[in-house]
Short mmCIF file of N, CA and C in Angstrom, two decimals:
data_model
loop_
_atom_site.label_atom_id
_atom_site.label_comp_id
_atom_site.label_asym_id
_atom_site.label_seq_id
_atom_site.Cartn_x
_atom_site.Cartn_y
_atom_site.Cartn_z
N UNK A 1 30.71 6.06 -8.74
CA UNK A 1 31.04 7.44 -8.37
C UNK A 1 32.29 7.41 -7.47
N UNK A 2 33.15 8.34 -7.69
CA UNK A 2 34.38 8.48 -6.89
C UNK A 2 34.00 8.77 -5.43
N UNK A 3 34.77 8.23 -4.51
CA UNK A 3 34.52 8.48 -3.08
C UNK A 3 35.23 9.76 -2.65
N UNK A 4 34.85 10.26 -1.49
CA UNK A 4 35.51 11.45 -0.93
C UNK A 4 37.00 11.17 -0.74
N UNK A 5 37.33 9.99 -0.25
CA UNK A 5 38.73 9.64 -0.01
C UNK A 5 39.51 9.63 -1.34
N UNK A 6 38.93 9.01 -2.37
CA UNK A 6 39.58 8.99 -3.69
C UNK A 6 39.71 10.40 -4.26
N UNK A 7 38.70 11.23 -4.02
CA UNK A 7 38.73 12.62 -4.50
C UNK A 7 39.84 13.40 -3.81
N UNK A 8 40.01 13.18 -2.52
CA UNK A 8 41.10 13.85 -1.79
C UNK A 8 42.46 13.41 -2.32
N UNK A 9 42.60 12.13 -2.58
CA UNK A 9 43.86 11.62 -3.15
C UNK A 9 44.12 12.24 -4.52
N UNK A 10 43.08 12.34 -5.32
CA UNK A 10 43.21 12.95 -6.65
C UNK A 10 43.61 14.42 -6.53
N UNK A 11 43.00 15.13 -5.59
CA UNK A 11 43.34 16.53 -5.36
C UNK A 11 44.81 16.65 -4.96
N UNK A 12 45.24 15.81 -4.04
CA UNK A 12 46.64 15.84 -3.58
C UNK A 12 47.61 15.59 -4.75
N UNK A 13 47.21 14.72 -5.65
CA UNK A 13 48.05 14.35 -6.78
C UNK A 13 48.08 15.43 -7.86
N UNK A 14 46.93 16.05 -8.12
CA UNK A 14 46.80 16.97 -9.25
C UNK A 14 47.01 18.44 -8.91
N UNK A 15 46.87 18.81 -7.63
CA UNK A 15 46.95 20.22 -7.22
C UNK A 15 48.23 20.42 -6.42
N UNK A 16 49.09 21.29 -6.92
CA UNK A 16 50.38 21.53 -6.28
C UNK A 16 50.31 22.54 -5.14
N UNK A 17 49.51 23.56 -5.29
CA UNK A 17 49.47 24.68 -4.37
C UNK A 17 48.65 24.37 -3.12
N UNK A 18 49.26 24.54 -1.97
CA UNK A 18 48.57 24.29 -0.70
C UNK A 18 47.37 25.22 -0.54
N UNK A 19 47.51 26.47 -0.92
CA UNK A 19 46.42 27.43 -0.79
C UNK A 19 45.21 27.00 -1.64
N UNK A 20 45.47 26.49 -2.83
CA UNK A 20 44.37 26.03 -3.68
C UNK A 20 43.70 24.79 -3.07
N UNK A 21 44.48 23.88 -2.54
CA UNK A 21 43.90 22.71 -1.87
C UNK A 21 42.99 23.13 -0.72
N UNK A 22 43.46 24.08 0.07
CA UNK A 22 42.66 24.56 1.19
C UNK A 22 41.37 25.23 0.71
N UNK A 23 41.47 25.98 -0.39
CA UNK A 23 40.28 26.60 -0.97
C UNK A 23 39.28 25.51 -1.38
N UNK A 24 39.76 24.46 -2.01
CA UNK A 24 38.89 23.39 -2.47
C UNK A 24 38.23 22.67 -1.28
N UNK A 25 38.98 22.47 -0.20
CA UNK A 25 38.42 21.88 1.01
C UNK A 25 37.35 22.79 1.61
N UNK A 26 37.61 24.10 1.59
CA UNK A 26 36.65 25.07 2.12
C UNK A 26 35.35 25.04 1.33
N UNK A 27 35.45 25.07 0.02
CA UNK A 27 34.25 25.06 -0.82
C UNK A 27 33.48 23.76 -0.62
N UNK A 28 34.19 22.66 -0.46
CA UNK A 28 33.54 21.38 -0.20
C UNK A 28 32.74 21.42 1.10
N UNK A 29 33.32 21.98 2.14
CA UNK A 29 32.64 22.07 3.43
C UNK A 29 31.39 22.94 3.32
N UNK A 30 31.49 24.03 2.60
CA UNK A 30 30.33 24.92 2.42
C UNK A 30 29.25 24.21 1.60
N UNK A 31 29.66 23.51 0.55
CA UNK A 31 28.69 22.78 -0.28
C UNK A 31 27.97 21.71 0.55
N UNK A 32 28.70 21.00 1.38
CA UNK A 32 28.07 19.97 2.22
C UNK A 32 27.07 20.61 3.18
N UNK A 33 27.43 21.74 3.76
CA UNK A 33 26.52 22.44 4.67
C UNK A 33 25.28 22.96 3.92
N UNK A 34 25.49 23.44 2.72
CA UNK A 34 24.35 23.90 1.91
C UNK A 34 23.41 22.75 1.58
N UNK A 35 23.97 21.61 1.22
CA UNK A 35 23.14 20.44 0.91
C UNK A 35 22.29 20.07 2.12
N UNK A 36 22.90 20.06 3.30
CA UNK A 36 22.15 19.73 4.51
C UNK A 36 21.04 20.75 4.76
N UNK A 37 21.37 22.02 4.59
CA UNK A 37 20.39 23.09 4.80
C UNK A 37 19.21 22.96 3.85
N UNK A 38 19.49 22.54 2.62
CA UNK A 38 18.45 22.44 1.60
C UNK A 38 17.70 21.10 1.66
N UNK A 39 18.03 20.27 2.64
CA UNK A 39 17.33 19.01 2.82
C UNK A 39 17.79 17.90 1.90
N UNK A 40 18.97 18.05 1.34
CA UNK A 40 19.54 17.02 0.47
C UNK A 40 20.21 16.00 1.38
N UNK A 41 19.99 14.72 1.09
CA UNK A 41 20.46 13.69 2.01
C UNK A 41 21.26 12.60 1.30
N UNK A 42 21.98 11.82 2.12
CA UNK A 42 22.65 10.61 1.66
C UNK A 42 23.70 10.85 0.59
N UNK A 43 23.64 10.01 -0.43
CA UNK A 43 24.62 10.08 -1.52
C UNK A 43 24.59 11.44 -2.22
N UNK A 44 23.42 12.07 -2.25
CA UNK A 44 23.33 13.38 -2.89
C UNK A 44 24.14 14.43 -2.14
N UNK A 45 24.18 14.34 -0.81
CA UNK A 45 25.02 15.25 -0.02
C UNK A 45 26.48 15.05 -0.39
N UNK A 46 26.87 13.80 -0.55
CA UNK A 46 28.25 13.49 -0.93
C UNK A 46 28.58 14.07 -2.30
N UNK A 47 27.63 14.04 -3.21
CA UNK A 47 27.85 14.64 -4.54
C UNK A 47 28.17 16.12 -4.41
N UNK A 48 27.42 16.82 -3.55
CA UNK A 48 27.66 18.25 -3.36
C UNK A 48 29.06 18.49 -2.79
N UNK A 49 29.44 17.68 -1.81
CA UNK A 49 30.78 17.81 -1.22
C UNK A 49 31.85 17.53 -2.26
N UNK A 50 31.64 16.52 -3.09
CA UNK A 50 32.61 16.18 -4.14
C UNK A 50 32.75 17.31 -5.16
N UNK A 51 31.65 17.90 -5.54
CA UNK A 51 31.69 19.02 -6.50
C UNK A 51 32.52 20.16 -5.93
N UNK A 52 32.31 20.48 -4.66
CA UNK A 52 33.11 21.52 -4.02
C UNK A 52 34.57 21.17 -3.94
N UNK A 53 34.85 19.91 -3.62
CA UNK A 53 36.22 19.46 -3.46
C UNK A 53 36.98 19.45 -4.78
N UNK A 54 36.31 19.12 -5.86
CA UNK A 54 37.00 18.91 -7.13
C UNK A 54 36.82 20.04 -8.15
N UNK A 55 36.06 21.06 -7.82
CA UNK A 55 35.71 22.09 -8.82
C UNK A 55 36.91 22.81 -9.43
N UNK A 56 38.01 22.93 -8.72
CA UNK A 56 39.19 23.63 -9.23
C UNK A 56 40.35 22.69 -9.54
N UNK A 57 40.05 21.44 -9.79
CA UNK A 57 41.08 20.44 -10.04
C UNK A 57 42.00 20.83 -11.20
N UNK A 58 41.46 21.55 -12.17
CA UNK A 58 42.25 21.95 -13.35
C UNK A 58 42.80 23.37 -13.26
N UNK A 59 42.57 24.06 -12.16
CA UNK A 59 42.89 25.50 -12.08
C UNK A 59 44.34 25.80 -12.46
N UNK A 60 45.26 25.05 -11.92
CA UNK A 60 46.68 25.32 -12.21
C UNK A 60 47.01 25.07 -13.68
N UNK A 61 46.32 24.15 -14.30
CA UNK A 61 46.55 23.84 -15.73
C UNK A 61 45.89 24.85 -16.66
N UNK A 62 44.78 25.46 -16.20
CA UNK A 62 44.00 26.31 -17.09
C UNK A 62 44.07 27.81 -16.77
N UNK A 63 44.85 28.19 -15.77
CA UNK A 63 44.84 29.60 -15.36
C UNK A 63 45.27 30.57 -16.46
N UNK A 64 46.03 30.07 -17.44
CA UNK A 64 46.43 30.93 -18.56
C UNK A 64 45.48 30.79 -19.75
N UNK A 65 44.52 29.92 -19.65
CA UNK A 65 43.50 29.72 -20.69
C UNK A 65 42.18 29.49 -19.95
N UNK A 66 41.71 30.56 -19.30
CA UNK A 66 40.63 30.43 -18.32
C UNK A 66 39.31 29.97 -18.92
N UNK A 67 39.14 30.12 -20.21
CA UNK A 67 37.90 29.65 -20.85
C UNK A 67 37.77 28.13 -20.70
N UNK A 68 38.89 27.45 -20.47
CA UNK A 68 38.90 26.00 -20.32
C UNK A 68 38.71 25.53 -18.87
N UNK A 69 38.80 26.49 -17.92
CA UNK A 69 38.68 26.14 -16.50
C UNK A 69 37.29 25.57 -16.20
N UNK A 70 37.27 24.40 -15.67
CA UNK A 70 36.02 23.69 -15.40
C UNK A 70 35.77 22.63 -16.46
N UNK A 71 36.02 22.98 -17.71
CA UNK A 71 35.84 22.02 -18.80
C UNK A 71 36.86 20.90 -18.70
N UNK A 72 38.11 21.27 -18.40
CA UNK A 72 39.16 20.26 -18.27
C UNK A 72 38.88 19.37 -17.06
N UNK A 73 38.43 19.98 -15.95
CA UNK A 73 38.08 19.18 -14.77
C UNK A 73 36.97 18.19 -15.12
N UNK A 74 35.94 18.66 -15.82
CA UNK A 74 34.83 17.78 -16.20
C UNK A 74 35.33 16.62 -17.06
N UNK A 75 36.26 16.92 -17.96
CA UNK A 75 36.86 15.87 -18.79
C UNK A 75 37.62 14.86 -17.92
N UNK A 76 38.39 15.37 -16.98
CA UNK A 76 39.18 14.51 -16.09
C UNK A 76 38.29 13.60 -15.25
N UNK A 77 37.11 14.09 -14.90
CA UNK A 77 36.22 13.37 -13.99
C UNK A 77 35.10 12.62 -14.71
N UNK A 78 35.10 12.66 -16.02
CA UNK A 78 34.07 11.97 -16.79
C UNK A 78 34.07 10.49 -16.42
N UNK A 79 32.90 10.00 -16.02
CA UNK A 79 32.79 8.61 -15.59
C UNK A 79 32.98 8.44 -14.09
N UNK A 80 33.54 9.45 -13.43
CA UNK A 80 33.77 9.40 -11.98
C UNK A 80 32.66 10.11 -11.20
N UNK A 81 32.02 11.07 -11.85
CA UNK A 81 30.93 11.84 -11.22
C UNK A 81 29.73 11.84 -12.16
N UNK A 82 28.52 11.92 -11.60
CA UNK A 82 27.33 12.03 -12.44
C UNK A 82 27.35 13.32 -13.27
N UNK A 83 26.60 13.32 -14.35
CA UNK A 83 26.54 14.46 -15.27
C UNK A 83 26.16 15.76 -14.57
N UNK A 84 25.22 15.69 -13.61
CA UNK A 84 24.79 16.90 -12.90
C UNK A 84 25.98 17.56 -12.18
N UNK A 85 26.88 16.74 -11.67
CA UNK A 85 28.07 17.26 -10.98
C UNK A 85 29.03 17.90 -11.97
N UNK A 86 29.24 17.23 -13.08
CA UNK A 86 30.12 17.77 -14.12
C UNK A 86 29.57 19.07 -14.67
N UNK A 87 28.25 19.13 -14.84
CA UNK A 87 27.62 20.37 -15.33
C UNK A 87 27.81 21.52 -14.35
N UNK A 88 27.70 21.23 -13.06
CA UNK A 88 27.90 22.27 -12.04
C UNK A 88 29.33 22.79 -12.08
N UNK A 89 30.28 21.87 -12.24
CA UNK A 89 31.70 22.27 -12.31
C UNK A 89 31.94 23.13 -13.55
N UNK A 90 31.36 22.76 -14.66
CA UNK A 90 31.53 23.56 -15.90
C UNK A 90 30.88 24.93 -15.73
N UNK A 91 29.72 24.98 -15.10
CA UNK A 91 28.97 26.24 -14.98
C UNK A 91 29.56 27.20 -13.95
N UNK A 92 30.43 26.72 -13.05
CA UNK A 92 30.95 27.64 -12.02
C UNK A 92 31.87 28.69 -12.62
N UNK A 93 32.37 28.45 -13.82
CA UNK A 93 33.18 29.45 -14.54
C UNK A 93 32.33 29.99 -15.68
N UNK A 94 31.88 31.22 -15.54
CA UNK A 94 30.98 31.80 -16.55
C UNK A 94 31.60 31.86 -17.94
N UNK A 95 32.92 31.82 -18.03
CA UNK A 95 33.58 31.89 -19.34
C UNK A 95 33.43 30.62 -20.17
N UNK A 96 32.95 29.54 -19.55
CA UNK A 96 32.77 28.29 -20.31
C UNK A 96 31.53 28.34 -21.18
N UNK A 97 30.61 29.26 -20.86
CA UNK A 97 29.36 29.34 -21.60
C UNK A 97 28.28 28.43 -21.05
N UNK A 98 28.58 27.66 -20.02
CA UNK A 98 27.58 26.79 -19.41
C UNK A 98 26.80 27.57 -18.37
N UNK A 99 25.48 27.46 -18.43
CA UNK A 99 24.61 28.17 -17.49
C UNK A 99 24.43 27.35 -16.21
N UNK A 100 24.37 28.01 -15.06
CA UNK A 100 24.09 27.31 -13.81
C UNK A 100 22.59 27.02 -13.71
N UNK A 101 22.18 25.87 -14.21
CA UNK A 101 20.76 25.53 -14.31
C UNK A 101 20.26 24.63 -13.19
N UNK A 102 21.06 24.41 -12.17
CA UNK A 102 20.63 23.55 -11.06
C UNK A 102 20.98 24.22 -9.74
N UNK A 103 20.33 23.75 -8.68
CA UNK A 103 20.67 24.24 -7.34
C UNK A 103 22.14 24.00 -7.05
N UNK A 104 22.63 22.83 -7.46
CA UNK A 104 24.03 22.47 -7.20
C UNK A 104 24.98 23.46 -7.87
N UNK A 105 24.70 23.81 -9.11
CA UNK A 105 25.57 24.74 -9.84
C UNK A 105 25.54 26.12 -9.20
N UNK A 106 24.37 26.58 -8.83
CA UNK A 106 24.25 27.89 -8.18
C UNK A 106 24.94 27.88 -6.82
N UNK A 107 24.78 26.79 -6.09
CA UNK A 107 25.44 26.66 -4.78
C UNK A 107 26.95 26.70 -4.93
N UNK A 108 27.47 26.05 -5.95
CA UNK A 108 28.92 26.04 -6.16
C UNK A 108 29.45 27.44 -6.44
N UNK A 109 28.74 28.19 -7.23
CA UNK A 109 29.17 29.56 -7.54
C UNK A 109 29.19 30.40 -6.27
N UNK A 110 28.12 30.31 -5.48
CA UNK A 110 28.03 31.10 -4.25
C UNK A 110 29.07 30.64 -3.22
N UNK A 111 29.23 29.33 -3.08
CA UNK A 111 30.20 28.79 -2.10
C UNK A 111 31.63 29.17 -2.47
N UNK A 112 31.94 29.08 -3.74
CA UNK A 112 33.27 29.44 -4.24
C UNK A 112 33.57 30.90 -3.90
N UNK A 113 32.60 31.76 -4.15
CA UNK A 113 32.80 33.19 -3.90
C UNK A 113 32.89 33.51 -2.41
N UNK A 114 31.98 32.96 -1.62
CA UNK A 114 31.96 33.32 -0.19
C UNK A 114 33.21 32.82 0.53
N UNK A 115 33.77 31.71 0.08
CA UNK A 115 35.01 31.24 0.72
C UNK A 115 36.13 32.27 0.52
N UNK A 116 36.08 32.97 -0.60
CA UNK A 116 37.08 34.00 -0.89
C UNK A 116 36.89 35.27 -0.08
N UNK A 117 35.78 35.38 0.62
CA UNK A 117 35.54 36.50 1.52
C UNK A 117 35.86 36.10 2.97
N UNK A 118 35.48 34.89 3.34
CA UNK A 118 35.61 34.46 4.73
C UNK A 118 37.07 34.28 5.14
N UNK A 119 37.85 33.59 4.34
CA UNK A 119 39.24 33.32 4.73
C UNK A 119 40.05 34.62 4.85
N UNK A 120 39.98 35.55 3.88
CA UNK A 120 40.71 36.81 4.07
C UNK A 120 40.23 37.61 5.29
N UNK A 121 38.95 37.50 5.60
CA UNK A 121 38.44 38.18 6.80
C UNK A 121 39.11 37.59 8.04
N UNK A 122 39.23 36.27 8.08
CA UNK A 122 39.90 35.62 9.22
C UNK A 122 41.35 36.08 9.32
N UNK A 123 42.00 36.22 8.19
CA UNK A 123 43.41 36.61 8.19
C UNK A 123 43.62 38.07 8.62
N UNK A 124 42.55 38.86 8.61
CA UNK A 124 42.61 40.24 9.09
C UNK A 124 42.42 40.34 10.61
N UNK A 125 41.95 39.27 11.22
CA UNK A 125 41.73 39.26 12.66
C UNK A 125 43.09 39.23 13.37
N UNK A 126 43.18 39.84 14.54
CA UNK A 126 44.46 39.80 15.27
C UNK A 126 44.95 38.36 15.50
N UNK A 127 44.02 37.44 15.72
CA UNK A 127 44.38 36.04 15.96
C UNK A 127 44.64 35.27 14.67
N UNK A 128 44.18 35.83 13.53
CA UNK A 128 44.24 35.18 12.22
C UNK A 128 43.49 33.84 12.22
N UNK A 129 42.36 33.81 12.97
CA UNK A 129 41.60 32.57 13.14
C UNK A 129 40.13 32.76 12.75
N UNK A 130 39.58 31.71 12.15
CA UNK A 130 38.15 31.71 11.78
C UNK A 130 37.26 31.82 13.01
N UNK A 131 37.73 31.32 14.13
CA UNK A 131 36.94 31.35 15.37
C UNK A 131 36.54 32.78 15.75
N UNK A 132 37.34 33.77 15.35
CA UNK A 132 37.07 35.16 15.73
C UNK A 132 36.28 35.93 14.68
N UNK A 133 35.93 35.28 13.58
CA UNK A 133 35.12 35.92 12.53
C UNK A 133 33.65 35.79 12.92
N UNK A 134 32.91 36.86 12.69
CA UNK A 134 31.47 36.85 12.97
C UNK A 134 30.71 37.21 11.69
N UNK A 135 29.43 36.96 11.70
CA UNK A 135 28.60 37.37 10.57
C UNK A 135 28.68 38.89 10.42
N UNK A 136 28.73 39.60 11.53
CA UNK A 136 28.82 41.06 11.50
C UNK A 136 30.10 41.51 10.78
N UNK A 137 31.22 40.86 11.06
CA UNK A 137 32.47 41.24 10.39
C UNK A 137 32.41 40.89 8.90
N UNK A 138 31.76 39.79 8.55
CA UNK A 138 31.60 39.44 7.13
C UNK A 138 30.73 40.45 6.41
N UNK A 139 29.66 40.90 7.06
CA UNK A 139 28.79 41.92 6.45
C UNK A 139 29.58 43.20 6.17
N UNK A 140 30.42 43.59 7.13
CA UNK A 140 31.24 44.79 6.97
C UNK A 140 32.22 44.63 5.80
N UNK A 141 32.90 43.49 5.74
CA UNK A 141 33.86 43.25 4.66
C UNK A 141 33.16 43.11 3.31
N UNK A 142 31.96 42.55 3.31
CA UNK A 142 31.18 42.42 2.08
C UNK A 142 30.90 43.80 1.47
N UNK A 143 30.56 44.74 2.33
CA UNK A 143 30.22 46.10 1.87
C UNK A 143 31.44 46.88 1.41
N UNK A 144 32.62 46.53 1.91
CA UNK A 144 33.86 47.21 1.56
C UNK A 144 34.39 46.62 0.25
N UNK A 145 34.08 47.27 -0.85
CA UNK A 145 34.43 46.76 -2.19
C UNK A 145 35.94 46.68 -2.42
N UNK A 146 36.73 47.41 -1.62
CA UNK A 146 38.18 47.35 -1.78
C UNK A 146 38.77 46.13 -1.06
N UNK A 147 38.00 45.52 -0.16
CA UNK A 147 38.47 44.32 0.54
C UNK A 147 38.17 43.09 -0.32
N UNK A 148 39.16 42.25 -0.49
CA UNK A 148 39.01 41.04 -1.32
C UNK A 148 38.29 41.43 -2.62
N UNK A 149 38.85 42.41 -3.29
CA UNK A 149 38.14 43.02 -4.43
C UNK A 149 37.93 42.09 -5.61
N UNK A 150 38.63 40.97 -5.68
CA UNK A 150 38.38 40.03 -6.77
C UNK A 150 37.19 39.11 -6.47
N UNK A 151 36.68 39.16 -5.25
CA UNK A 151 35.53 38.33 -4.88
C UNK A 151 34.26 39.00 -5.37
N UNK A 152 33.51 38.29 -6.17
CA UNK A 152 32.26 38.81 -6.72
C UNK A 152 31.15 38.79 -5.67
N UNK A 153 30.72 39.97 -5.30
CA UNK A 153 29.60 40.07 -4.36
C UNK A 153 28.32 39.56 -5.01
N UNK A 154 28.21 39.74 -6.32
CA UNK A 154 27.02 39.26 -7.05
C UNK A 154 26.94 37.73 -6.99
N UNK A 155 28.08 37.07 -7.10
CA UNK A 155 28.08 35.61 -7.04
C UNK A 155 27.72 35.13 -5.64
N UNK A 156 28.17 35.83 -4.62
CA UNK A 156 27.78 35.47 -3.25
C UNK A 156 26.26 35.57 -3.12
N UNK A 157 25.67 36.57 -3.74
CA UNK A 157 24.24 36.80 -3.60
C UNK A 157 23.39 35.76 -4.35
N UNK A 158 24.02 34.89 -5.09
CA UNK A 158 23.28 33.78 -5.71
C UNK A 158 22.66 32.90 -4.62
N UNK A 159 23.14 33.07 -3.39
CA UNK A 159 22.54 32.34 -2.26
C UNK A 159 21.03 32.58 -2.19
N UNK A 160 20.60 33.76 -2.64
CA UNK A 160 19.17 34.07 -2.62
C UNK A 160 18.38 33.14 -3.55
N UNK A 161 19.01 32.69 -4.64
CA UNK A 161 18.35 31.74 -5.53
C UNK A 161 18.13 30.39 -4.85
N UNK A 162 18.85 30.16 -3.76
CA UNK A 162 18.72 28.92 -3.00
C UNK A 162 17.79 29.09 -1.80
N UNK A 163 17.20 30.28 -1.67
CA UNK A 163 16.28 30.55 -0.57
C UNK A 163 16.94 31.02 0.71
N UNK A 164 18.21 31.44 0.61
CA UNK A 164 18.93 31.93 1.79
C UNK A 164 19.21 33.41 1.65
N UNK A 165 18.99 34.16 2.72
CA UNK A 165 19.43 35.56 2.65
C UNK A 165 20.93 35.61 2.95
N UNK A 166 21.52 36.74 2.69
CA UNK A 166 22.97 36.88 2.81
C UNK A 166 23.47 36.53 4.21
N UNK A 167 22.81 37.02 5.25
CA UNK A 167 23.27 36.76 6.61
C UNK A 167 23.18 35.28 6.96
N UNK A 168 22.11 34.63 6.53
CA UNK A 168 21.95 33.20 6.77
C UNK A 168 23.05 32.41 6.05
N UNK A 169 23.37 32.84 4.83
CA UNK A 169 24.42 32.19 4.05
C UNK A 169 25.79 32.41 4.70
N UNK A 170 26.05 33.63 5.14
CA UNK A 170 27.31 33.91 5.84
C UNK A 170 27.45 33.00 7.06
N UNK A 171 26.39 32.88 7.84
CA UNK A 171 26.43 32.07 9.06
C UNK A 171 26.71 30.60 8.71
N UNK A 172 25.99 30.07 7.74
CA UNK A 172 26.16 28.68 7.34
C UNK A 172 27.58 28.42 6.84
N UNK A 173 28.08 29.29 5.96
CA UNK A 173 29.42 29.12 5.39
C UNK A 173 30.50 29.28 6.45
N UNK A 174 30.35 30.27 7.30
CA UNK A 174 31.33 30.50 8.36
C UNK A 174 31.40 29.30 9.31
N UNK A 175 30.25 28.80 9.73
CA UNK A 175 30.24 27.65 10.63
C UNK A 175 30.86 26.42 9.96
N UNK A 176 30.61 26.24 8.67
CA UNK A 176 31.19 25.11 7.94
C UNK A 176 32.72 25.20 7.94
N UNK A 177 33.24 26.40 7.74
CA UNK A 177 34.70 26.58 7.72
C UNK A 177 35.29 26.51 9.12
N UNK A 178 34.57 26.98 10.10
CA UNK A 178 35.06 26.90 11.47
C UNK A 178 35.21 25.44 11.91
N UNK A 179 34.35 24.57 11.39
CA UNK A 179 34.44 23.14 11.72
C UNK A 179 35.71 22.49 11.18
N UNK A 180 36.27 23.04 10.10
CA UNK A 180 37.49 22.46 9.53
C UNK A 180 38.67 23.43 9.63
N UNK A 181 38.60 24.34 10.58
CA UNK A 181 39.62 25.38 10.70
C UNK A 181 41.03 24.83 10.87
N UNK A 182 41.17 23.73 11.58
CA UNK A 182 42.50 23.13 11.75
C UNK A 182 43.07 22.68 10.42
N UNK A 183 42.23 22.06 9.61
CA UNK A 183 42.67 21.60 8.30
C UNK A 183 43.00 22.78 7.36
N UNK A 184 42.27 23.88 7.54
CA UNK A 184 42.51 25.06 6.73
C UNK A 184 43.67 25.90 7.25
N UNK A 185 44.04 25.70 8.49
CA UNK A 185 45.14 26.45 9.07
C UNK A 185 44.81 27.87 9.45
N UNK A 186 43.51 28.16 9.63
CA UNK A 186 43.06 29.49 10.06
C UNK A 186 42.01 29.38 11.15
#
């Protein structure tokens, strides 16, 4: 299995956009926090972090053919990640036709979506910092459908399939991103 360090090197090599790299780091942090919350330990926690880190590895290559997004990443990582990880990456894009049939796949969908709510919320703060974001501000932005309107609120709510209510998920995801705020630049 590929290591976190090797995965970061691969991301740096394959992903040109700084914003996309930061998004991938954010999703990885949320996935790792979710794994810990769900009692997943050891190498399995690392798998969750890797899935978050690498889930959009093909995004720049597939953005004009979105049905392939996730499939190309799975192809690129074949032999580097276990099948369950590849399946989660394929399932995070509903256009691939792969169903999210595992906790990992559902977590990836929810983590991917919630990161798209948290970072823009931070950028709306006067300080433009994650440190000033609260669960209360996330709840308010979640309800405002015009804010971060491309973020699927339904995908965020997949957190309930993992046994977390929305507020608990917001808190977990926010704290995960606050821990890496320097790396994210917010």
